[in-house]
Amino acid sequence: MLKCGLKTPVFSDFLNVDIKEMKNDLLIRAAKGEQVERIPVWMMRQAGRILPEYRAVRSSVNGFKELVKNPELICEVTLQPVDILGVDAAIIFSDILVIPEAMGLNYEMIESKGPNFPKTITSEQDVAELTTDVIPNLEYVFESLRLTKSALNGRVPLIGFAGAPWTIFSYMIEGKGSKTFSQAKKMLYTNPVLAHQLLDKITTATIAYLQEQIKNGADIVQVFDSWAGVLSKAQYVEFALPYMNRIAAAITAVPVILFAKDAHYILTEFAQTNANVIGLDWTIEPAAARAQTKGKTLQGNLDPCVLYADKATIKKETEKMLQSFGGQQYICNLGHGVYPDVNFEHAKYFIEVVQDYKL
Ligand code: CP3
C-alpha cells in the first residue's frame, strides 16, 4: 500500500523518465526492434484475475467500477504482477470500456457476467450526442498512471492501453458481450455511413486518450481488438483497419502494439501500419506470422490453456514457441488474456521459463 501512497506527485517524479534510467527496458527495446540479451515477457490481463492479492483488494470495494476509479488501488493491483510474478512490464489496471463511458454511454459491470450498457447506440441522434472531448472525464486513469509510474520507480515499463475502435463500437451497439456481435455487424450492412461516423468518433477519442496516457507515464501502448474475429477480411479492411491505421500513425512518442484477436487474415496489412509490434493469438504459426510481417516485432502467442498443464508441459510448450519466434524482435506473451481459473504458480513458472531461456 505504502508505495502507492496518495501524495500529489511532482511533475518530475514520473514524467519523461529517460529510458536509460529504466532498470529493465527489455520490452521497449524489443518493441523498437533493438537487440536484447533476453526475451521480455508479460501477460495480457495479468493485473487482476489470477492473484489472491487482487481478489483481496477487489473484495474490499463495492464492485469493479469502484476499483477502476480508485487510483491508489489501481496502482496497488498494477504492481502486484510485477512484485509477485516478476513480469517485465506493468499494464495499468483499467478497462477498455472507460472510453464509451467518457463519451457519454454509461456501462455497468455485472458480477460474474460481464459488462452491460443500459442504453445502446441505435440512431444518428445517439451518435451525434456522444462527445469526443473525453480527457476531462478520464482524469482518474491519468492520476492512476502518474501514481503507478512514480511507484514503479523505473523498475519496468508501464503499458497503457485502449480498445480498438471496432471492439468499442461492438459494445456500444450490442450493449454486452456476444458470441456473434450480430447487432453490431447488422449496422455495417444496414447503415454503413452511421457506422463510419461512430467509428470515426471513437477513434478521435481513443487517440486523445492514448496520447494523454503517454503524457502521464505510459511507456508503450497496446490497442486491443478483441472482437476482430467476427469480421471477414473485407469487413475488417473497410470498418476496422483504417481506424487502426489512424491510431498507429498518430502515436509517435512511444511504441504501439496492435493486437487483433482471431484476425490472422490481417497480418500483412498490419505490417504496413506505423505500429511497432503486432500481437498474435495462438492460432497463428510463428513462422507464418514472421513471413507476413517483415520488420515488425511480434508478440504472443502461447495458448492460455497451456497454463492448466503440469510444469513439464508448460516448459516444453513455451520453449518450443520461443524457438520458433527466435530471440530478437519478439515479446513473449500469451495468445490472449490469462484465464481467471489459472493457478498463479503456473503463470509464475511460465514467466520463469521465458526469463531463464538463453539466447
Ligand atoms: O491486462 C490487464 O491486466 C489490465 C487490466 C484489463 C482489464 N480489462 C481489467 C478487467 C485490461 C487490459 C482489460 C481489457 C478488456 N476489457 C478487454 C480487451 C482484452 C481482452 O481480453 O480481449 C475487453 C474485451 C474488456 C471488457 C471486459 N471487462 C469484460 C468482457 C469483462 C468481464 C469478464 C472478464 O473478466 O474479462 C471485464 C471486466 C474486467 N476487466 C475484469 C478485469 C480484471 C474482471 C472484473 C472483476 O474483477 O470483477
Short mmCIF file of C-alpha atoms and ligand atoms in Angstrom, two decimals:
data_model
loop_
_atom_site.label_atom_id
_atom_site.label_comp_id
_atom_site.label_asym_id
_atom_site.label_seq_id
_atom_site.Cartn_x
_atom_site.Cartn_y
_atom_site.Cartn_z
CA MET A 1 0.00 0.00 0.00
CA LEU A 2 2.67 2.43 1.07
CA LYS A 3 4.37 2.52 -2.29
CA CYS A 4 1.15 3.77 -3.86
CA GLY A 5 0.52 6.38 -1.15
CA LEU A 6 -1.56 9.24 -2.45
CA LYS A 7 0.72 12.20 -2.31
CA THR A 8 0.39 14.55 -5.24
CA PRO A 9 3.42 13.54 -7.25
CA VAL A 10 5.63 16.30 -8.53
CA PHE A 11 5.82 16.52 -12.30
CA SER A 12 9.43 15.39 -12.42
CA ASP A 13 8.60 12.33 -10.28
CA PHE A 14 7.20 10.43 -13.15
CA LEU A 15 7.33 12.30 -16.43
CA ASN A 16 10.00 11.99 -19.06
CA VAL A 17 11.86 9.32 -17.16
CA ASP A 18 14.71 8.80 -19.54
CA ILE A 19 14.54 5.28 -20.87
CA LYS A 20 18.19 4.86 -19.86
CA GLU A 21 17.10 5.30 -16.24
CA MET A 22 14.75 2.36 -16.56
CA LYS A 23 16.27 -0.63 -14.82
CA ASN A 24 14.57 -3.12 -17.11
CA ASP A 25 13.79 -1.71 -20.55
CA LEU A 26 13.82 -5.04 -22.44
CA LEU A 27 10.19 -4.63 -23.56
CA ILE A 28 10.80 -1.19 -25.04
CA ARG A 29 13.99 -2.27 -26.80
CA ALA A 30 12.33 -5.37 -28.23
CA ALA A 31 9.34 -3.28 -29.35
CA LYS A 32 11.67 -0.93 -31.23
CA GLY A 33 13.47 -3.86 -32.85
CA GLU A 34 16.66 -3.24 -30.88
CA GLN A 35 18.93 -6.04 -29.71
CA VAL A 36 18.03 -7.70 -26.38
CA GLU A 37 20.05 -10.07 -24.19
CA ARG A 38 16.93 -11.96 -23.09
CA ILE A 39 13.30 -12.16 -24.19
CA PRO A 40 10.90 -9.81 -22.33
CA VAL A 41 7.65 -11.37 -21.09
CA TRP A 42 4.32 -10.13 -19.72
CA MET A 43 0.77 -11.49 -19.83
CA MET A 44 -2.35 -9.84 -21.18
CA ARG A 45 -4.82 -9.43 -18.30
CA GLN A 46 -2.06 -10.05 -15.77
CA ALA A 47 -3.48 -7.38 -13.45
CA GLY A 48 -6.46 -8.88 -11.70
CA ARG A 49 -7.94 -12.26 -12.49
CA ILE A 50 -5.44 -14.78 -11.08
CA LEU A 51 -3.82 -13.31 -8.00
CA PRO A 52 -5.23 -13.89 -4.49
CA GLU A 53 -3.81 -10.47 -3.61
CA TYR A 54 -6.00 -8.94 -6.34
CA ARG A 55 -9.09 -10.73 -5.03
CA ALA A 56 -8.42 -9.31 -1.56
CA VAL A 57 -8.34 -5.76 -2.96
CA ARG A 58 -11.35 -6.48 -5.17
CA SER A 59 -13.46 -7.70 -2.26
CA SER A 60 -12.60 -4.58 -0.25
CA VAL A 61 -14.54 -2.40 -2.74
CA ASN A 62 -18.12 -2.34 -3.84
CA GLY A 63 -17.89 -3.55 -7.45
CA PHE A 64 -15.42 -3.39 -10.34
CA LYS A 65 -16.15 0.21 -11.28
CA GLU A 66 -15.32 1.44 -7.81
CA LEU A 67 -11.90 -0.19 -8.20
CA VAL A 68 -11.38 1.21 -11.73
CA LYS A 69 -11.94 4.75 -10.39
CA ASN A 70 -9.63 4.45 -7.37
CA PRO A 71 -6.08 5.49 -8.37
CA GLU A 72 -4.44 4.25 -5.20
CA LEU A 73 -5.93 0.76 -5.51
CA ILE A 74 -5.23 0.72 -9.25
CA CYS A 75 -1.59 1.41 -8.51
CA GLU A 76 -1.55 -1.42 -6.00
CA VAL A 77 -3.10 -4.05 -8.32
CA THR A 78 -0.99 -2.89 -11.28
CA LEU A 79 2.18 -3.52 -9.26
CA GLN A 80 1.08 -6.93 -7.95
CA PRO A 81 2.09 -8.96 -11.03
CA VAL A 82 5.45 -7.16 -11.15
CA ASP A 83 6.13 -8.00 -7.50
CA ILE A 84 4.59 -11.48 -7.41
CA LEU A 85 5.06 -12.89 -10.92
CA GLY A 86 8.20 -10.96 -11.91
CA VAL A 87 6.90 -9.87 -15.32
CA ASP A 88 8.97 -7.47 -17.44
CA ALA A 89 6.20 -4.84 -17.71
CA ALA A 90 3.26 -3.44 -15.78
CA ILE A 91 -0.05 -2.83 -17.55
CA ILE A 92 -2.22 -0.19 -15.98
CA PHE A 93 -5.29 -1.71 -14.34
CA SER A 94 -8.33 -0.26 -16.09
CA ASP A 95 -10.81 -1.38 -18.73
CA ILE A 96 -11.42 -0.67 -22.41
CA LEU A 97 -15.00 0.37 -21.54
CA VAL A 98 -13.93 3.60 -19.86
CA ILE A 99 -13.96 5.17 -23.35
CA PRO A 100 -17.67 4.62 -24.13
CA GLU A 101 -18.44 5.90 -20.65
CA ALA A 102 -16.30 9.02 -21.14
CA MET A 103 -18.08 9.60 -24.49
CA GLY A 104 -21.42 9.57 -22.67
CA LEU A 105 -22.54 5.93 -22.80
CA ASN A 106 -22.58 4.51 -19.32
CA TYR A 107 -21.87 0.83 -18.57
CA GLU A 108 -22.29 -1.42 -15.58
CA MET A 109 -20.16 -4.45 -14.73
CA ILE A 110 -22.42 -7.26 -13.61
CA GLU A 111 -20.78 -9.67 -11.14
CA SER A 112 -19.68 -12.94 -12.78
CA LYS A 113 -21.43 -11.94 -16.02
CA GLY A 114 -19.58 -9.02 -17.55
CA PRO A 115 -20.36 -5.60 -18.99
CA ASN A 116 -23.83 -4.28 -19.72
CA PHE A 117 -24.85 -0.97 -21.31
CA PRO A 118 -28.32 0.10 -20.13
CA LYS A 119 -28.63 2.26 -23.27
CA THR A 120 -27.06 1.39 -26.64
CA ILE A 121 -26.42 3.34 -29.85
CA THR A 122 -29.22 2.92 -32.39
CA SER A 123 -29.65 6.22 -34.26
CA GLU A 124 -27.96 9.26 -35.83
CA GLN A 125 -29.13 11.26 -32.84
CA ASP A 126 -27.37 8.84 -30.43
CA VAL A 127 -24.08 9.18 -32.32
CA ALA A 128 -24.43 12.97 -32.52
CA GLU A 129 -24.87 13.17 -28.75
CA LEU A 130 -21.56 11.41 -27.99
CA THR A 131 -18.64 13.62 -27.05
CA THR A 132 -15.06 13.13 -28.24
CA ASP A 133 -13.80 15.54 -25.60
CA VAL A 134 -13.07 12.67 -23.22
CA ILE A 135 -9.92 13.79 -21.44
CA PRO A 136 -11.66 15.68 -18.60
CA ASN A 137 -13.76 12.57 -17.88
CA LEU A 138 -10.75 10.27 -17.60
CA GLU A 139 -8.66 12.12 -15.05
CA TYR A 140 -8.87 9.10 -12.70
CA VAL A 141 -6.96 7.00 -15.26
CA PHE A 142 -4.28 9.67 -15.68
CA GLU A 143 -3.88 10.04 -11.94
CA SER A 144 -3.55 6.25 -11.70
CA LEU A 145 -0.81 6.30 -14.34
CA ARG A 146 1.08 9.06 -12.53
CA LEU A 147 0.91 7.25 -9.20
CA THR A 148 1.89 3.91 -10.72
CA LYS A 149 4.74 5.41 -12.73
CA SER A 150 6.09 7.00 -9.60
CA ALA A 151 5.71 3.82 -7.50
CA LEU A 152 7.38 1.70 -10.21
CA ASN A 153 10.39 3.96 -9.99
CA GLY A 154 11.70 2.76 -13.36
CA ARG A 155 11.70 -0.94 -12.43
CA VAL A 156 9.84 -1.98 -15.60
CA PRO A 157 7.99 -0.12 -18.36
CA LEU A 158 4.35 0.86 -17.88
CA ILE A 159 1.90 -0.22 -20.60
CA GLY A 160 -1.11 1.95 -21.41
CA PHE A 161 -3.98 0.61 -23.48
CA ALA A 162 -7.30 1.18 -25.20
CA GLY A 163 -9.87 -0.91 -27.02
CA ALA A 164 -9.74 -0.80 -30.81
CA PRO A 165 -12.50 1.26 -32.47
CA TRP A 166 -14.24 -1.85 -33.86
CA THR A 167 -14.30 -3.59 -30.45
CA ILE A 168 -15.57 -0.46 -28.66
CA PHE A 169 -18.18 0.04 -31.42
CA SER A 170 -19.31 -3.58 -30.86
CA TYR A 171 -20.03 -2.97 -27.19
CA MET A 172 -21.72 0.38 -27.84
CA ILE A 173 -24.16 -1.19 -30.33
CA GLU A 174 -24.58 -4.65 -28.82
CA GLY A 175 -24.68 -3.42 -25.22
CA LYS A 176 -22.99 -6.54 -23.86
CA GLY A 177 -20.66 -9.37 -24.78
CA SER A 178 -21.83 -11.69 -27.56
CA LYS A 179 -20.55 -14.71 -29.49
CA THR A 180 -21.58 -13.23 -32.84
CA PHE A 181 -21.91 -9.45 -32.28
CA SER A 182 -24.72 -9.72 -34.83
CA GLN A 183 -26.34 -6.41 -33.81
CA ALA A 184 -23.05 -4.57 -34.26
CA LYS A 185 -22.45 -6.30 -37.62
CA LYS A 186 -26.03 -5.55 -38.68
CA MET A 187 -25.22 -1.84 -38.65
CA LEU A 188 -22.27 -2.42 -41.02
CA TYR A 189 -24.77 -3.75 -43.59
CA THR A 190 -27.81 -1.58 -42.87
CA ASN A 191 -26.23 1.80 -42.14
CA PRO A 192 -22.53 1.84 -43.07
CA VAL A 193 -22.46 5.64 -43.12
CA LEU A 194 -23.56 5.84 -39.50
CA ALA A 195 -21.17 3.01 -38.59
CA HIS A 196 -18.26 5.02 -40.01
CA GLN A 197 -19.42 8.15 -38.17
CA LEU A 198 -19.37 6.28 -34.88
CA LEU A 199 -16.04 4.55 -35.62
CA ASP A 200 -14.56 7.93 -36.50
CA LYS A 201 -15.71 9.48 -33.22
CA ILE A 202 -14.39 6.54 -31.19
CA THR A 203 -11.04 6.83 -33.00
CA THR A 204 -10.75 10.56 -32.26
CA ALA A 205 -11.48 9.93 -28.58
CA THR A 206 -9.09 6.97 -28.44
CA ILE A 207 -6.16 8.87 -29.94
CA ALA A 208 -6.62 11.71 -27.45
CA TYR A 209 -6.90 9.17 -24.63
CA LEU A 210 -3.72 7.27 -25.60
CA GLN A 211 -1.78 10.50 -26.06
CA GLU A 212 -2.82 11.65 -22.60
CA GLN A 213 -1.85 8.26 -21.13
CA ILE A 214 1.61 8.74 -22.65
CA LYS A 215 1.89 12.27 -21.19
CA ASN A 216 1.04 10.79 -17.80
CA GLY A 217 3.55 7.97 -17.82
CA ALA A 218 2.72 5.18 -20.32
CA ASP A 219 5.96 3.98 -21.95
CA ILE A 220 4.22 1.92 -24.66
CA VAL A 221 0.56 1.39 -25.61
CA GLN A 222 -1.46 -1.61 -26.77
CA VAL A 223 -4.69 -1.47 -28.77
CA PHE A 224 -6.96 -4.49 -28.09
CA ASP A 225 -9.22 -5.54 -30.99
CA SER A 226 -10.77 -8.41 -29.09
CA TRP A 227 -13.71 -8.97 -31.44
CA ALA A 228 -11.87 -8.68 -34.77
CA GLY A 229 -12.62 -12.37 -35.33
CA VAL A 230 -16.31 -11.83 -36.09
CA LEU A 231 -15.42 -9.78 -39.19
CA SER A 232 -14.45 -11.06 -42.63
CA LYS A 233 -11.23 -9.72 -44.09
CA ALA A 234 -13.18 -7.39 -46.40
CA GLN A 235 -15.17 -6.03 -43.45
CA TYR A 236 -12.03 -5.59 -41.36
CA VAL A 237 -10.38 -3.70 -44.21
CA GLU A 238 -13.42 -1.43 -44.53
CA PHE A 239 -14.51 -0.89 -40.92
CA ALA A 240 -11.52 -1.55 -38.69
CA LEU A 241 -8.16 -1.24 -40.44
CA PRO A 242 -8.45 2.47 -41.41
CA TYR A 243 -9.01 3.34 -37.76
CA MET A 244 -6.17 1.13 -36.50
CA ASN A 245 -4.00 2.85 -39.09
CA ARG A 246 -5.04 6.27 -37.84
CA ILE A 247 -4.18 5.36 -34.25
CA ALA A 248 -0.81 3.85 -35.20
CA ALA A 249 0.03 6.93 -37.29
CA ALA A 250 -0.98 9.39 -34.56
CA ILE A 251 1.02 7.81 -31.73
CA THR A 252 4.64 8.58 -32.43
CA ALA A 253 6.09 9.28 -28.97
CA VAL A 254 6.15 5.64 -27.79
CA PRO A 255 5.93 2.22 -29.45
CA VAL A 256 2.47 0.91 -30.38
CA ILE A 257 1.26 -2.73 -30.18
CA LEU A 258 -1.74 -3.76 -32.31
CA PHE A 259 -3.49 -6.92 -31.15
CA ALA A 260 -6.45 -8.17 -33.19
CA LYS A 261 -7.69 -11.48 -31.83
CA ASP A 262 -8.53 -14.13 -34.46
CA ALA A 263 -7.57 -11.81 -37.32
CA HIS A 264 -4.84 -13.93 -38.91
CA TYR A 265 -6.02 -12.54 -42.27
CA ILE A 266 -4.80 -9.00 -41.49
CA LEU A 267 -1.11 -9.50 -40.64
CA THR A 268 0.22 -8.24 -43.98
CA GLU A 269 -1.89 -5.08 -43.67
CA PHE A 270 -0.84 -4.54 -40.03
CA ALA A 271 2.78 -4.81 -41.12
CA GLN A 272 2.20 -1.75 -43.32
CA THR A 273 0.93 0.43 -40.46
CA ASN A 274 3.16 2.57 -38.25
CA ALA A 275 2.78 0.13 -35.36
CA ASN A 276 5.99 -1.31 -33.93
CA VAL A 277 4.55 -4.56 -32.61
CA ILE A 278 1.91 -6.99 -33.83
CA GLY A 279 0.23 -9.17 -31.21
CA LEU A 280 -0.73 -12.71 -32.20
CA ASP A 281 -3.21 -15.22 -30.85
CA TRP A 282 -2.27 -18.90 -30.60
CA THR A 283 -3.94 -19.93 -33.86
CA ILE A 284 -1.13 -18.32 -35.86
CA GLU A 285 2.10 -20.19 -36.56
CA PRO A 286 5.13 -18.06 -35.60
CA ALA A 287 6.88 -18.81 -38.91
CA ALA A 288 3.80 -17.84 -40.95
CA ALA A 289 3.48 -14.60 -38.97
CA ARG A 290 7.17 -13.76 -39.45
CA ALA A 291 6.86 -14.25 -43.21
CA GLN A 292 3.99 -11.74 -43.37
CA THR A 293 5.32 -9.05 -41.01
CA LYS A 294 8.92 -8.35 -42.00
CA GLY A 295 10.47 -5.55 -39.93
CA LYS A 296 7.92 -5.69 -37.11
CA THR A 297 8.32 -7.08 -33.62
CA LEU A 298 5.88 -9.90 -32.83
CA GLN A 299 4.16 -10.52 -29.51
CA GLY A 300 2.46 -13.69 -28.31
CA ASN A 301 1.19 -16.34 -28.56
CA LEU A 302 1.04 -19.25 -26.11
CA ASP A 303 -2.39 -20.82 -25.80
CA PRO A 304 -3.55 -19.60 -22.33
CA CYS A 305 -4.77 -23.18 -21.71
CA VAL A 306 -1.16 -24.41 -21.62
CA LEU A 307 -1.06 -22.87 -18.12
CA TYR A 308 -3.53 -25.53 -16.94
CA ALA A 309 -0.93 -28.20 -17.70
CA ASP A 310 1.85 -29.51 -15.43
CA LYS A 311 5.15 -27.66 -15.24
CA ALA A 312 6.99 -30.02 -17.60
CA THR A 313 4.38 -29.36 -20.29
CA ILE A 314 4.45 -25.61 -19.68
CA LYS A 315 8.24 -25.64 -20.11
CA LYS A 316 8.14 -27.80 -23.24
CA GLU A 317 5.39 -25.78 -24.97
CA THR A 318 6.91 -22.42 -24.00
CA GLU A 319 10.43 -23.31 -25.17
CA LYS A 320 9.08 -24.70 -28.43
CA MET A 321 7.34 -21.35 -29.02
CA LEU A 322 10.43 -19.28 -28.08
CA GLN A 323 12.49 -21.28 -30.50
CA SER A 324 10.06 -20.73 -33.37
CA PHE A 325 9.90 -16.97 -32.83
CA GLY A 326 13.64 -16.52 -32.34
CA GLY A 327 15.03 -14.26 -29.63
CA GLN A 328 15.00 -10.84 -31.34
CA GLN A 329 12.10 -8.63 -32.44
CA TYR A 330 9.98 -10.66 -30.10
CA ILE A 331 7.95 -10.07 -26.90
CA CYS A 332 6.73 -13.19 -25.17
CA ASN A 333 3.06 -13.24 -24.08
CA LEU A 334 0.03 -15.47 -24.13
CA GLY A 335 -2.17 -15.51 -27.22
CA HIS A 336 -4.95 -13.80 -25.23
CA GLY A 337 -5.60 -12.78 -21.63
CA VAL A 338 -4.71 -15.22 -18.86
CA TYR A 339 -7.81 -17.18 -17.78
CA PRO A 340 -9.19 -16.41 -14.32
CA ASP A 341 -9.02 -20.02 -13.07
CA VAL A 342 -5.32 -20.49 -13.88
CA ASN A 343 -3.16 -21.31 -10.86
CA PHE A 344 -0.90 -18.26 -10.46
CA GLU A 345 2.05 -20.55 -9.60
CA HIS A 346 1.79 -21.91 -13.15
CA ALA A 347 1.73 -18.39 -14.57
CA LYS A 348 4.78 -17.58 -12.49
CA TYR A 349 6.54 -20.68 -13.78
CA PHE A 350 5.80 -19.66 -17.39
CA ILE A 351 7.45 -16.27 -16.72
CA GLU A 352 10.49 -18.01 -15.18
CA VAL A 353 10.88 -20.37 -18.14
CA VAL A 354 10.99 -17.41 -20.53
CA GLN A 355 13.40 -15.43 -18.35
CA ASP A 356 15.74 -18.45 -17.98
CA TYR A 357 15.83 -19.11 -21.73
CA LYS A 358 19.32 -18.48 -23.07
CA LEU A 359 19.64 -16.60 -26.33
O1 CP3 B 1 -4.27 -6.53 -18.72
C1 CP3 B 1 -4.59 -6.20 -17.56
O2 CP3 B 1 -4.44 -6.96 -16.61
C2 CP3 B 1 -5.08 -4.80 -17.31
C3 CP3 B 1 -6.46 -4.71 -17.00
C4 CP3 B 1 -7.53 -5.00 -18.05
C5 CP3 B 1 -8.86 -5.32 -17.68
N1 CP3 B 1 -9.61 -5.35 -18.81
C6 CP3 B 1 -9.33 -5.50 -16.29
C7 CP3 B 1 -10.58 -6.21 -16.05
C8 CP3 B 1 -7.49 -4.94 -19.45
C9 CP3 B 1 -6.31 -4.71 -20.39
C10 CP3 B 1 -8.82 -5.16 -19.91
C11 CP3 B 1 -9.19 -5.11 -21.34
C12 CP3 B 1 -10.52 -5.58 -21.75
N2 CP3 B 1 -11.72 -5.41 -21.11
C13 CP3 B 1 -10.77 -6.23 -22.98
C14 CP3 B 1 -9.72 -6.50 -24.05
C15 CP3 B 1 -8.84 -7.63 -23.70
C16 CP3 B 1 -9.38 -8.97 -24.00
O3 CP3 B 1 -9.45 -9.80 -23.05
O4 CP3 B 1 -9.70 -9.25 -25.17
C17 CP3 B 1 -12.15 -6.49 -23.05
C18 CP3 B 1 -12.87 -7.20 -24.17
C19 CP3 B 1 -12.74 -5.96 -21.86
C20 CP3 B 1 -14.19 -5.94 -21.49
C21 CP3 B 1 -14.44 -6.62 -20.20
N3 CP3 B 1 -14.04 -6.16 -18.96
C22 CP3 B 1 -15.12 -7.86 -19.99
C23 CP3 B 1 -15.69 -8.73 -21.09
C24 CP3 B 1 -15.13 -8.12 -18.60
C25 CP3 B 1 -15.78 -9.25 -17.82
C26 CP3 B 1 -15.11 -10.54 -17.85
C27 CP3 B 1 -13.57 -10.55 -17.68
O5 CP3 B 1 -13.05 -10.75 -16.59
O6 CP3 B 1 -12.92 -10.38 -18.70
C28 CP3 B 1 -14.39 -7.06 -17.98
C29 CP3 B 1 -14.14 -6.92 -16.55
C30 CP3 B 1 -12.72 -6.85 -16.13
N4 CP3 B 1 -11.77 -6.05 -16.70
C31 CP3 B 1 -12.13 -7.59 -15.05
C32 CP3 B 1 -10.79 -7.18 -15.00
C33 CP3 B 1 -9.75 -7.63 -14.00
C34 CP3 B 1 -12.84 -8.57 -14.12
C35 CP3 B 1 -13.76 -7.82 -13.22
C36 CP3 B 1 -13.67 -8.12 -11.77
O7 CP3 B 1 -12.60 -8.21 -11.14
O8 CP3 B 1 -14.76 -8.18 -11.23
#
